[in-house]
XYZ file of N, CA and C in Angstrom:
237
model
N 1.964 -7.557 -2.638
C 2.121 -6.998 -1.618
C 2.350 -7.778 -0.112
N 3.090 -6.690 0.996
C 3.396 -7.359 2.249
C 1.954 -6.733 2.969
N 1.721 -7.718 4.000
C 0.828 -6.447 5.578
C 1.312 -6.691 6.559
N 1.304 -5.713 6.861
C 2.017 -5.358 8.062
C 0.863 -4.979 9.427
N 1.130 -5.410 9.750
C 0.372 -4.843 11.608
C 1.339 -4.927 12.810
N 0.546 -2.874 13.196
C 1.517 -2.379 14.095
C 0.127 -2.486 15.336
N 1.278 -2.598 16.478
C 0.470 -2.951 18.010
C 1.227 -1.610 18.750
N 0.656 -1.263 19.552
C 1.012 -0.096 20.657
C 0.851 1.137 20.361
N 0.711 1.832 18.804
C 0.952 3.502 18.780
C 0.116 4.014 19.469
N 1.061 4.787 19.889
C 0.576 5.978 20.627
C -0.407 6.977 20.138
N -1.660 6.935 20.579
C -2.953 7.536 20.066
C -2.530 9.076 19.295
N -1.399 9.673 19.676
C -1.118 10.747 19.229
C -0.344 10.812 18.016
N -0.007 9.854 17.622
C 0.676 9.408 16.559
C -0.387 8.957 15.022
N -1.018 7.982 16.208
C -2.591 7.683 15.226
C -3.295 9.255 14.833
N -3.585 10.236 16.379
C -3.913 11.641 15.236
C -3.348 11.984 14.697
N -2.168 12.110 14.515
C -1.440 12.856 13.029
C -1.335 12.494 12.252
N -1.198 11.205 12.252
C -1.270 10.415 10.826
C -2.854 10.604 9.770
N -3.757 10.656 11.160
C -5.135 10.911 10.314
C -5.381 12.034 9.876
N -4.969 13.279 10.123
C -4.629 14.187 10.261
C -4.440 14.665 8.763
N -2.936 13.948 8.946
C -2.352 14.187 7.902
C -2.753 13.411 6.407
N -3.485 11.857 6.809
C -4.240 11.699 5.695
C -5.056 12.012 5.065
N -6.436 13.167 6.002
C -6.951 13.808 5.633
C -6.475 14.868 5.086
N -5.662 15.329 5.554
C -4.920 16.809 4.020
C -4.873 16.463 3.083
N -3.933 15.035 2.670
C -4.107 14.669 1.479
C -4.661 14.108 1.033
N -6.230 13.310 1.449
C -6.989 13.172 0.652
C -6.778 11.647 0.404
N -6.288 11.112 1.265
C -6.264 9.230 1.732
C -6.653 8.902 2.971
N -6.338 7.417 2.451
C -6.957 6.997 3.958
C -5.830 6.561 4.444
N -6.040 6.114 5.884
C -5.032 6.198 6.857
C -3.686 5.016 6.747
N -4.011 3.858 5.853
C -3.376 2.745 4.930
C -2.743 3.262 4.177
N -3.015 4.003 3.113
C -2.435 4.858 1.947
C -1.639 6.278 2.560
N -1.946 6.772 3.697
C -0.970 7.512 3.714
C 0.401 7.169 4.329
N 0.272 5.841 5.368
C 1.063 5.267 6.089
C 1.881 4.563 5.014
N 1.697 4.193 3.583
C 2.141 3.343 2.950
C 3.389 4.451 2.359
N 2.888 5.598 2.081
C 3.857 6.731 1.460
C 4.288 7.512 2.638
N 4.232 7.585 3.787
C 5.406 7.828 4.588
C 5.999 6.542 4.567
N 5.939 5.743 4.657
C 6.699 4.456 4.984
C 7.738 4.332 3.507
N 7.256 4.717 2.451
C 8.268 4.580 0.879
C 9.222 5.684 1.303
N 8.392 6.906 1.719
C 9.100 8.097 1.406
C 10.868 8.341 2.397
N 10.252 7.608 3.239
C 11.122 7.176 4.780
C 12.684 6.240 3.905
N 11.681 5.026 3.691
C 12.748 4.080 2.687
C 13.623 4.897 1.540
N 12.745 6.025 0.765
C 13.277 6.208 -0.168
C 14.574 7.128 0.294
N 14.495 8.259 1.226
C 15.302 9.342 1.976
C 16.857 8.127 2.549
N 16.521 7.536 2.981
C 17.239 6.779 3.403
C 18.253 6.126 2.918
N 17.395 5.689 1.799
C 18.436 5.441 0.541
C 19.472 5.921 0.016
N 19.064 7.703 -0.335
C 18.757 8.744 -0.873
C 20.763 8.730 -0.079
N 19.983 8.914 1.190
C 21.642 9.059 2.431
C 22.208 8.187 2.167
N 21.807 7.111 2.129
C 22.977 6.101 2.671
C 24.041 6.106 1.073
N 23.959 6.524 0.160
C 24.348 6.316 -1.212
C 25.144 8.103 -1.158
N 24.572 8.966 -0.750
C 25.035 10.449 -0.775
C 26.471 10.321 0.077
N 26.234 9.775 1.485
C 27.235 8.713 2.270
C 28.400 8.425 1.849
N 28.105 7.769 0.533
C 29.063 7.013 -0.158
C 30.027 7.526 -0.728
N 29.039 8.071 -1.598
C 29.942 9.263 -2.532
C 30.554 9.968 -1.601
N 30.599 10.921 -0.315
C 31.172 11.882 0.011
C 32.215 10.897 0.751
N 31.819 9.602 1.450
C 33.310 8.958 1.774
C 34.320 8.428 0.524
N 33.939 8.097 -0.319
C 34.473 8.097 -1.990
C 36.023 9.071 -1.929
N 34.927 10.296 -2.133
C 35.580 11.766 -2.560
C 37.003 11.956 -1.385
N 36.319 11.653 -0.113
C 37.387 11.799 0.976
C 38.484 11.070 1.102
N 38.101 9.671 0.331
C 39.181 8.855 0.599
C 40.585 9.200 -0.650
N 40.021 10.098 -1.813
C 40.867 10.577 -3.027
C 41.203 11.089 -2.746
N 40.979 12.464 -1.580
C 41.975 13.464 -1.233
C 43.137 12.861 -0.434
N 44.138 14.304 -1.211
C 45.946 13.829 -0.708
C 45.726 14.562 1.011
N 46.456 14.320 1.712
C 46.796 14.599 3.030
C 45.789 14.380 3.685
N 44.973 13.643 3.772
C 43.844 13.517 4.825
C 43.194 14.468 4.656
N 42.152 14.424 5.844
C 41.030 15.708 6.291
C 41.596 16.693 6.571
N 40.837 17.941 6.403
C 41.046 19.248 6.505
C 40.832 19.582 7.869
N 41.505 20.394 8.853
C 41.215 20.652 10.366
C 40.281 21.741 10.294
N 39.658 21.597 11.068
C 38.425 23.019 10.920
C 39.206 24.590 11.454
N 40.674 25.179 11.945
C 41.145 25.733 11.646
C 41.978 26.097 10.405
N 41.890 25.260 9.363
C 42.676 25.315 8.565
C 41.321 25.784 7.434
N 40.694 24.891 7.828
C 39.119 25.709 6.869
C 38.419 26.553 7.335
N 38.395 27.514 8.757
C 37.906 28.598 9.030
C 38.929 29.673 8.629
N 40.446 29.247 8.510
C 41.146 30.561 8.169
C 41.138 30.922 6.410
N 40.745 29.650 5.600
C 41.014 29.797 4.975
C 39.100 30.558 3.951
N 38.476 30.190 5.063
C 37.058 31.323 4.572
C 36.952 32.434 5.247
N 38.148 32.580 6.150
C 38.542 34.058 6.269
C 39.209 34.461 5.459
N 39.990 34.343 4.781
C 41.264 34.990 3.959
C 39.976 35.375 2.601
N 39.532 34.271 2.330
C 39.114 34.533 1.135
C 37.821 35.502 1.405
N 37.115 35.560 2.460
C 35.802 36.215 2.429
C 36.205 38.012 2.507
N 37.858 38.132 2.386
C 38.209 39.784 2.519
C 38.579 40.506 1.319
C-alpha cells in the first residue's frame, strides 16, 4: 500500500470528509480511501463507456445524426 500526504486542504473540505466518515462509521483515512477508490472506479467505468460509444458511432453508416433529424424523428414517433 502507498502512503499519501495531502497539504493545504481547505477546512470546509476536511469538515465534510469528517462528517461523511462519522456517518459511515469509518475513520477519516478509511473514508478518504473509499472516496478515492470510488472515484477511480467511476472514471474507469466512464472511460470504458465512452470508448464503447465511440466504437458504436464508428460503425454507424452515414455519419452522425443531425439534431434536427433527431427532433423530427422523435416528434413523428410520439404522434
